[in-house]
Amino acid sequence: MCVVCLAPATGYNFDQITCESCKAFFRRNALKSSNVIKCRCNGVTDINVHNRKRCKACRLAKCFAKGMRKEWILTDDEKRTKKQKIEENRRLRQLQNCQTKTDEENIDNSAEEEEESVQNALSVQCDTCLISSQDWITLEKIQCAYAQSVKLNSLVGLPLYPSTRKLSTPAQMVNEPTNIHSTRLITYFKQLPEFCELEEDDKLTLIKHNLLGLVFIRATLIYKPANDTYQEYGTDDCIFDGKDLIECYGEQLYKKSTQIMCSFIDIVECDRLVVKIILIIMLFSKGYSTCTIEYPEPVLKNSTQVFQSQNIYVDLLWRYCEEKFGFFNTIKLLVRLITLCMAVESVAKETQQYVQSKLTADELAPLMQSVMHLS
Amino acid sequence: MCVVCLAPATGYNFDQITCESCKAFFRRNALKSSNVIKCRCNGVTDINVHNRKRCKACRLAKCFAKGMRKEWILTDDEKRTKKQKIEENRRLRQLQNCQTKTDEENIDNSAEEEEESVQNALSVQCDTCLISSQDWITLEKIQCAYAQSVKLNSLVGLPLYPSTRKLSTPAQMVNEPTNIHSTRLITYFKQLPEFCELEEDDKLTLIKHNLLGLVFIRATLIYKPANDTYQEYGTDDCIFDGKDLIECYGEQLYKKSTQIMCSFIDIVECDRLVVKIILIIMLFSKGYSTCTIEYPEPVLKNSTQVFQSQNIYVDLLWRYCEEKFGFFNTIKLLVRLITLCMAVESVAKETQQYVQSKLTADELAPLMQSVMHLS
DNA sequence: TAACGTTCACACGGTTCA
DNA sequence: TGAACCGTGTGAACGTTA
Ligand SMILES: [Zn+2]
Ligand SMILES: [Zn+2]
């Protein structure tokens, strides 16, 4: 028995026993300001099942009078979190189904086959989602590419976790951690179709001019603020001590680098995927922060293509963030990321200048010569 | 079965079961005063489907007699509100459908008169507004501050409109247009309470590190793409020729600067206020793109305060755009703005390097020494 | 199972035009 | 004038998580 309209009730809704219709009515109207819903009957309507449609104001007033609680209506934020969880579960279940099926049918699990079936599993569209199933595949691939980039470049000739590798010269700093990051980044990027489709020259240009900044951003993913160390997630890579930067690059650069790591911490802790996408976006960037007047920026052969590739990932990042954090938070996050990326560019440039002033090409690994513009 | 004319009914209309025609009849006539509709048959007509057109007075009387409610006819106010809502939804849906890329149709040439009054943009107030009256005041103040910044810094010692001022050296370019923009920008910012409340040191830091980029953004507001010139809106300031940049800064920087101007064109034409807010947001940015190893970035004394000030304007910009352009357009617009601001930073940095390489401090106006980091 | 949200067909306002 | 139409709000039925 609905306390508002006396219709048969379905149970408690927003803290009172109500019917389905009063529940829906309350959810739709309780949060509207009172001057939107005006009473045309001077409040005389005594709501029942037959006249409940006659006066919205009276009906809503009775809802509140009977003690229905608008605080129990989920906020947009809560709805988003819930929806996200549902989406995640759905995808998980579908993947599991698919996995089980594959196992049962005893199909050999070659990479391609699996990829294919993932697509099938995810082909269900969610209309209200900003993220299409195609986007999910792209995101999965990004995750996968990143994981592969680590797996395919395991370290040789260095101690294993939990040993700490001590670095004490600029050359070591460049040839070990920076080189490792760079190699993995390149492997990461090579798995992106948009990058592969670029002209060879443009690939080299982007790598040469953006990689050093990207190394810093990538480092945020493996930085452990608690003890100021760097260690690649889920590998037996050795530990690098952040403090070694002081000896290798000087106090100044140590401070700046560490500040950047710390600024990224909460983003990284909250969502590593965001940073992985930012890496891609910054790769396709034409900022050329590392250019100087003596080394002017080379012209991209197909800058439109680069710009469009970047746009693809900017769009993706935007939609991903909006879906996950809401549009308002996304704005804030992106403004912060941009600020941070600028800071990164600045530190990268300083680092490059420092290395150029201390080292010569023959002291550096081949890739590092190019990254430091010392070739 | 229509209670008025006994024709087949379509359901409840104004609280009674009626046919379509009686519904329309009632809506049209129920609010007219009774002496407008006179009965010519002494009230003898017993309304039915055949004679219902014969006597309006009798038909209306029967409508009321059967209990149709004129209160349920929407008032003009309600109709307007509803129409507005429909309009908004329509826009949203359209954008959602062709989410790919088919906008650009809402760029009316209403840029001119928009300068003065913000309210023209959104004269209709509504309950669901994202923009509060306080926000309106803030927006008005921004417009006013910008106008004042121009008025309070009229040019001296330069020819008047429509003369063109020819520039041919880097020093001229810096000391004239750049200096003018900078002076006006500073006057603009000094009118913002959030800027005034900062510590003196932080004000200087922000100005010193962000102003050059802001000059480029500000220039977009006075750029005339048709003839590649710059002239301050609504003043008798002389014209500057964009082409002079080639002579002063070189082809490279000319091209990049002009590209930025062109990228902003449709934003500027569509809404100058957006750019004015962006100026403020970028002022409060901590990117420090113009730092070098010799001029390392100073630490802000109260970086939280700066961040919060920035947030205030990011919030405001978002709500303003969403209200004016709708949700999806705002996303697109902001992503574009972010990309553009990054390009601006990059060009600003290059410009600074170029000026540093060509000029010495004593060739520059005092403010310019600081902006170019040559003091 | 309780109690949120979501969906979708349909009711009922207004609008258009022959 | 009224048939045909458009778009929002309603509520029964259903989906999901704790
Ligand atoms: Zn009820
Ligand atoms: Zn009738």
GROMACS .gro file of C-alpha atoms in nm, chain A residues 195 197-210 283-284 288 298-306:
model
   27
  195PHE     CA    1   5.266   0.524  -3.542
  197GLU     CA    2   5.164   0.409  -4.061
  198LEU     CA    3   5.374   0.723  -4.043
  199GLU     CA    4   5.653   0.786  -4.288
  200GLU     CA    5   5.986   0.657  -4.166
  201ASP     CA    6   6.135   1.005  -4.147
  202ASP     CA    7   5.849   1.133  -3.938
  203LYS     CA    8   5.881   0.841  -3.699
  204LEU     CA    9   6.245   0.927  -3.647
  205THR     CA   10   6.170   1.297  -3.608
  206LEU     CA   11   5.905   1.238  -3.344
  207ILE     CA   12   6.123   0.995  -3.154
  208LYS     CA   13   6.426   1.216  -3.171
  209HIS     CA   14   6.248   1.525  -3.047
  210ASN     CA   15   6.000   1.393  -2.800
  283LEU     CA   16   5.478   1.136  -2.884
  284PHE     CA   17   5.263   1.284  -3.157
  288TYR     CA   18   5.974   2.022  -3.023
  298PRO     CA   19   6.300   1.951  -3.886
  299VAL     CA   20   5.981   1.971  -4.083
  300LEU     CA   21   5.748   1.675  -4.066
  301LYS     CA   22   5.678   1.524  -4.403
  302ASN     CA   23   5.318   1.466  -4.317
  303SER     CA   24   5.231   1.682  -4.024
  304THR     CA   25   4.859   1.646  -4.086
  305GLN     CA   26   4.885   1.275  -4.037
  306VAL     CA   27   5.073   1.325  -3.712
   0.00000   0.00000   0.00000
